Coordinates of C-alpha atoms and ligand atoms in Angstrom, one line a residue:
M1 CA 63.5 189.5 55.8
Q2 CA 63.4 188.1 59.3
T3 CA 60.1 186.8 60.6
V4 CA 58.9 186.2 64.2
I5 CA 55.9 184.2 65.2
L6 CA 54.1 184.5 68.5
N7 CA 51.4 182.1 69.6
S8 CA 48.5 183.4 71.8
P9 CA 50.0 186.5 73.2
F10 CA 48.3 187.6 76.5
D11 CA 48.3 191.0 78.0
M12 CA 48.1 190.4 81.8
H13 CA 47.4 194.0 82.8
L14 CA 45.1 196.1 80.6
H15 CA 42.9 199.1 81.1
L16 CA 40.0 199.0 78.6
R17 CA 37.8 201.8 80.2
D18 CA 34.2 202.0 79.3
D19 CA 31.6 203.5 76.9
E20 CA 33.1 205.4 73.9
M21 CA 36.7 204.9 75.0
L22 CA 36.1 201.1 75.3
K23 CA 34.8 201.0 71.7
L24 CA 38.0 202.7 70.5
V25 CA 40.6 200.7 72.4
A26 CA 39.1 197.2 72.8
P27 CA 39.5 196.3 69.1
L28 CA 43.2 197.5 69.2
S29 CA 44.0 194.9 71.8
S30 CA 41.7 192.1 70.6
K31 CA 43.2 192.1 67.1
T32 CA 46.6 191.0 68.3
F33 CA 46.1 189.5 71.8
S34 CA 44.4 186.3 72.7
G35 CA 43.2 187.7 75.9
A36 CA 43.9 190.2 78.6
L37 CA 43.5 190.7 82.3
I38 CA 41.1 193.6 82.6
M39 CA 41.6 196.2 85.3
P40 CA 38.6 197.2 87.5
N41 CA 39.4 200.8 88.2
L42 CA 36.3 202.2 86.5
M43 CA 34.3 205.0 88.0
P44 CA 32.8 203.5 90.2
P45 CA 35.2 200.5 90.5
V46 CA 34.1 197.0 89.6
D47 CA 33.3 195.5 93.0
A48 CA 30.1 193.5 92.6
K49 CA 29.1 190.5 90.5
E50 CA 26.4 192.1 88.5
A51 CA 28.6 195.1 87.6
L52 CA 31.4 192.8 86.6
L53 CA 29.3 190.6 84.3
F54 CA 27.7 193.6 82.7
Y55 CA 31.2 195.2 82.1
K56 CA 32.3 191.9 80.5
Q57 CA 29.3 192.0 78.2
R58 CA 30.2 195.5 77.1
I59 CA 33.8 194.5 76.5
K60 CA 32.6 191.5 74.4
K61 CA 30.4 193.7 72.3
A62 CA 33.3 196.2 71.8
I63 CA 35.8 193.5 70.6
G64 CA 33.4 192.2 68.0
D65 CA 34.4 189.1 66.1
N66 CA 38.0 188.9 67.4
D67 CA 38.9 185.8 69.3
F68 CA 39.8 187.4 72.6
A69 CA 39.2 186.5 76.2
P70 CA 38.5 189.3 78.6
M71 CA 39.7 188.0 82.0
M72 CA 37.9 190.0 84.6
T73 CA 39.2 191.3 87.9
L74 CA 37.4 192.6 91.0
F75 CA 38.5 195.8 92.8
F76 CA 39.9 194.7 96.2
K77 CA 37.8 195.4 99.3
N78 CA 37.1 193.2 102.3
Y79 CA 34.8 190.5 100.8
S80 CA 33.2 187.6 102.5
K81 CA 34.1 184.0 101.6
E82 CA 30.6 183.4 100.4
F83 CA 30.8 186.4 98.0
L84 CA 34.2 185.2 96.7
E85 CA 33.0 181.6 96.3
D86 CA 30.1 182.9 94.2
I87 CA 32.1 185.1 91.9
K88 CA 35.2 182.9 91.7
D89 CA 34.5 181.4 88.2
E90 CA 33.9 184.8 86.7
I91 CA 37.3 186.4 87.8
I92 CA 40.9 185.7 87.2
A93 CA 42.2 187.8 90.1
V94 CA 41.4 190.5 92.6
K95 CA 43.2 193.8 92.1
L96 CA 44.4 195.8 95.1
Y97 CA 45.1 199.5 94.9
P98 CA 46.5 201.5 97.8
A99 CA 43.9 204.3 98.4
G100 CA 44.3 207.2 96.0
I101 CA 47.6 206.0 94.5
T102 CA 46.5 206.3 90.8
T103 CA 43.5 206.8 88.5
N104 CA 40.2 205.9 90.2
S105 CA 41.7 204.2 93.2
D106 CA 40.2 206.3 96.0
G107 CA 38.3 203.3 97.4
G108 CA 41.5 201.3 97.8
V109 CA 43.3 200.0 100.9
E110 CA 44.3 202.7 103.5
V111 CA 46.3 200.6 105.9
F112 CA 48.2 197.4 105.1
D113 CA 47.6 195.3 108.2
T114 CA 47.9 191.6 107.6
V115 CA 45.5 190.9 110.5
E116 CA 42.8 193.2 109.1
L117 CA 43.3 191.8 105.6
A118 CA 43.4 188.2 106.7
P119 CA 39.7 187.2 106.3
T120 CA 39.6 188.2 102.7
L121 CA 43.1 187.1 101.8
N122 CA 42.7 183.7 103.6
A123 CA 39.5 183.2 101.6
M124 CA 41.2 184.0 98.4
S125 CA 44.0 181.8 99.3
E126 CA 41.7 178.8 100.0
L127 CA 39.7 179.5 96.8
N128 CA 42.9 179.9 94.7
I129 CA 42.1 183.4 93.6
P130 CA 45.3 185.4 92.9
L131 CA 45.9 188.8 94.3
S132 CA 47.2 191.5 91.9
I133 CA 48.7 194.6 93.5
H134 CA 49.6 198.1 92.5
G135 CA 52.6 198.3 94.8
E136 CA 53.4 201.9 95.6
S137 CA 53.5 203.9 98.9
N138 CA 52.4 207.5 99.0
G139 CA 56.0 208.7 99.7
Y140 CA 58.5 210.4 97.4
V141 CA 57.5 209.5 93.8
M142 CA 60.8 207.9 92.9
D143 CA 60.8 205.7 96.0
R144 CA 57.2 204.6 96.1
E145 CA 57.7 201.1 94.8
T146 CA 60.8 200.4 96.9
E147 CA 58.9 201.7 100.0
F148 CA 56.1 199.3 99.2
L149 CA 58.3 196.2 99.0
P150 CA 58.1 195.4 102.7
V151 CA 54.3 195.1 102.2
Y152 CA 54.7 192.6 99.5
E153 CA 57.1 190.7 101.7
S154 CA 54.8 190.7 104.7
L155 CA 51.9 189.5 102.6
A156 CA 54.0 186.8 100.9
I157 CA 55.0 185.5 104.3
A158 CA 51.6 185.8 106.0
F159 CA 49.7 184.2 103.1
P160 CA 52.2 181.6 101.7
K161 CA 49.5 179.9 99.5
L162 CA 48.2 183.1 98.0
K163 CA 49.5 183.9 94.5
I164 CA 50.6 187.5 94.6
I165 CA 51.3 189.4 91.4
M166 CA 53.5 192.5 91.7
E167 CA 52.0 194.6 88.9
H168 CA 54.2 196.7 86.6
I169 CA 57.4 196.4 88.5
T170 CA 59.9 199.2 87.8
T171 CA 62.9 198.8 90.0
K172 CA 65.9 196.5 90.4
E173 CA 64.8 196.0 94.1
A174 CA 61.5 194.6 92.9
V175 CA 63.2 192.3 90.4
D176 CA 65.3 191.0 93.3
L177 CA 62.2 190.5 95.6
V178 CA 60.0 188.6 93.2
Q179 CA 62.7 185.9 93.1
K180 CA 62.9 185.6 96.8
Y181 CA 59.4 184.2 97.6
D182 CA 57.7 181.3 95.9
N183 CA 54.3 183.0 95.9
L184 CA 55.4 186.3 94.3
Y185 CA 55.1 186.9 90.5
A186 CA 55.3 190.0 88.5
T187 CA 54.2 191.8 85.3
I188 CA 56.4 194.2 83.4
T189 CA 55.2 196.8 80.8
A190 CA 56.7 197.6 77.5
H191 CA 57.2 201.2 78.6
H192 CA 59.2 200.3 81.7
L193 CA 61.4 198.1 79.6
T194 CA 62.2 200.9 77.1
L195 CA 62.0 204.3 78.9
T196 CA 63.8 206.0 81.7
L197 CA 62.9 209.2 83.5
D198 CA 65.2 211.0 81.0
D199 CA 62.6 210.3 78.3
V200 CA 59.8 211.8 80.4
L201 CA 61.5 215.0 81.5
G202 CA 65.2 215.0 80.7
N203 CA 64.6 217.3 77.8
M204 CA 61.1 218.6 77.0
L205 CA 58.2 217.4 79.2
K206 CA 56.5 214.4 77.6
P207 CA 53.0 214.0 79.1
H208 CA 52.3 210.9 77.0
L209 CA 55.1 209.1 78.7
F210 CA 53.8 210.0 82.2
C211 CA 52.5 207.0 84.2
K212 CA 52.3 205.5 87.6
P213 CA 54.6 204.1 88.7
I214 CA 56.8 206.7 87.0
V215 CA 59.6 205.2 84.9
K216 CA 62.9 205.0 86.7
S217 CA 66.7 204.9 86.2
Y218 CA 69.0 203.2 83.7
K219 CA 70.0 200.7 86.4
D220 CA 66.4 199.8 87.0
R221 CA 65.6 199.5 83.3
E222 CA 68.6 197.2 82.9
A223 CA 67.4 194.9 85.6
L224 CA 63.9 194.8 84.1
V225 CA 65.2 194.0 80.6
K226 CA 67.5 191.3 82.0
I227 CA 64.8 189.4 83.8
A228 CA 62.1 189.8 81.1
T229 CA 64.4 188.8 78.2
S230 CA 65.7 185.8 80.2
G231 CA 62.2 184.3 80.0
H232 CA 62.1 183.9 83.8
P233 CA 59.0 181.8 84.6
K234 CA 57.7 184.2 87.2
I235 CA 57.6 187.2 84.9
M236 CA 54.8 188.0 82.5
F237 CA 54.0 190.8 80.1
G238 CA 51.3 193.2 81.2
S239 CA 51.1 196.3 79.1
D240 CA 49.3 198.5 81.7
S241 CA 48.1 200.3 78.5
A242 CA 46.1 203.1 80.1
P243 CA 44.4 205.3 77.5
H244 CA 43.3 208.9 78.4
L245 CA 41.8 211.4 76.1
K246 CA 44.5 213.5 74.3
E247 CA 43.1 216.6 75.9
N248 CA 43.4 215.1 79.4
K249 CA 47.1 214.3 78.8
E250 CA 48.1 217.6 77.2
K251 CA 47.2 219.9 80.1
D252 CA 48.1 221.0 83.6
N253 CA 47.3 218.1 86.0
A254 CA 47.8 215.6 83.1
A255 CA 46.4 212.2 83.8
A256 CA 48.9 209.3 84.4
G257 CA 48.8 206.5 81.9
I258 CA 50.6 205.4 78.7
F259 CA 48.7 204.0 75.8
T260 CA 50.6 201.1 74.2
A261 CA 48.1 198.4 73.3
P262 CA 48.5 198.5 69.5
I263 CA 52.3 198.9 69.5
A264 CA 53.5 196.9 72.6
L265 CA 54.1 193.6 70.8
Q266 CA 56.2 195.3 68.0
I267 CA 58.2 197.1 70.7
L268 CA 58.8 193.8 72.5
V269 CA 59.9 192.0 69.3
Q270 CA 62.4 194.8 68.7
L271 CA 63.7 194.8 72.3
F272 CA 64.1 191.0 72.5
N273 CA 65.7 191.0 69.1
D274 CA 68.1 193.8 70.0
N275 CA 69.1 191.8 73.1
N276 CA 69.5 188.5 71.1
K277 CA 66.8 186.9 73.2
L278 CA 64.0 186.3 70.7
E279 CA 63.8 182.7 71.8
N280 CA 62.4 183.9 75.2
L281 CA 59.7 186.2 73.9
Q282 CA 57.1 183.5 73.7
K283 CA 57.6 182.8 77.4
F284 CA 57.3 186.5 78.4
V285 CA 54.2 187.2 76.3
S286 CA 52.3 183.9 76.8
D287 CA 53.7 180.7 78.2
N288 CA 54.6 182.1 81.7
A289 CA 51.1 183.6 82.1
C290 CA 49.5 180.3 81.0
N291 CA 51.5 178.5 83.7
I292 CA 51.0 181.1 86.4
Y293 CA 47.3 181.7 85.9
G294 CA 46.4 178.4 84.3
L295 CA 45.3 179.9 81.0
K296 CA 44.4 177.9 77.9
P297 CA 45.9 179.5 74.9
N298 CA 43.7 179.8 71.8
K299 CA 45.0 179.3 68.3
K300 CA 45.9 182.9 67.6
T301 CA 49.2 183.3 65.7
I302 CA 50.7 186.7 65.2
T303 CA 53.5 187.1 62.6
F304 CA 56.0 190.0 62.7
K305 CA 58.2 191.0 59.8
E306 CA 61.3 193.1 60.0
K307 CA 59.8 196.0 58.2
D308 CA 59.4 199.7 59.2
F309 CA 56.2 200.5 61.1
K310 CA 55.3 204.2 61.6
I311 CA 53.3 204.5 64.8
P312 CA 50.2 206.6 64.2
D313 CA 50.1 210.1 65.7
F314 CA 46.8 209.2 67.3
Y315 CA 44.0 206.6 67.3
E316 CA 40.5 208.0 67.0
K317 CA 36.8 207.1 66.9
G318 CA 34.0 209.5 67.2
T319 CA 34.8 212.0 70.0
Q320 CA 37.7 209.9 71.3
K321 CA 41.3 210.6 70.5
V322 CA 44.2 208.9 72.1
V323 CA 47.9 209.4 71.5
P324 CA 50.1 206.2 71.7
M325 CA 53.6 206.0 73.1
Y326 CA 56.2 206.9 70.5
A327 CA 53.6 208.6 68.3
G328 CA 55.0 209.3 64.8
E329 CA 58.2 207.3 65.4
I330 CA 59.3 204.4 63.4
L331 CA 59.6 200.8 64.8
K332 CA 61.7 198.2 63.0
W333 CA 59.0 195.5 63.2
S334 CA 55.5 195.3 61.8
I335 CA 52.6 192.9 62.3
E336 CA 51.7 191.1 59.1
A337 CA 48.1 191.7 58.2
Ligands
DOR401 O1 49.7 205.3 84.8 C1 48.8 204.7 85.2 N1 47.5 204.8 84.7 N2 49.0 203.8 86.2 C2 48.0 203.1 86.8 O2 48.3 202.4 87.7 C3 46.6 203.3 86.4 C4 46.5 203.8 85.0 C5 45.2 204.4 84.7 O3 44.2 203.7 85.0 O4 45.1 205.4 84.1
ZN402 ZN1 47.3 199.6 85.5

């Protein structure tokens, strides 16, 4: 039986939510990951030091004894340099959402004007704080990421010392752009590496596969798989695991977000193995993130066996019930207890 070992996997884009949902999902990440970059799109968003520290405390309580580093992010607004200087050691990045583009992003940026954004972005650049971006326009849903690419480009040019992370890229065009500027980097999710729009609505409508940015075409998926499995040093794994209650996914006006935290690594082992690129998986899930963000890996080692793993129909605690991607299906790789 084939075995794969990963050292200190990091999830560089994770939604842990709060309260009861946090208690359900946090242990499902902290069991297998060494740490994660935690998204700030709570209600209200995390945009002040006290709120951020308090949220981190709640996360630490929820993960229990697991050796897991919650790396906190701040919701992007115009901040003063003094404020950023004061909070710098508590955050790994500032996360920018275009206003209203996804879950709890109403307080995001309305207009991308490099002059207007300059005071905050120059301060971040000087303080070495990376900028993480949800890069979508409010245009036609399939074109939103591509329409946003000129914004990435103008930011990369205007702020050459600012590290800019293109979050959850989904298109071939984004794969091309990230390689064009030294200060652009990207995360890719497990779902964008495995799904196309056909999986979401080509047959029956699958609300648990609905997310922002929506999954794209075969050509796009192929470009994502190619760069991720190559171990390209600018590309990191970020699950964008985004749990919503089962009842909020299985209804009209279903919430966007795919829950993958407990199954993403097994999916990645399978994908890299199927592509004969297992030797690059360690880079994608850990080494590249360590280099880009300057992370110190802990000693966590996760062992995978080539053994069937049936994905649970749901994960549940108290009143909280969440359905994972590929619920009820069989993966070829399991995590050794
Ligand atoms: O599908 C998504 N869900 N995309 C995002 O960008 C946010 C996330 C969420 O927070 O639910
Ligand atoms: Zn996200």
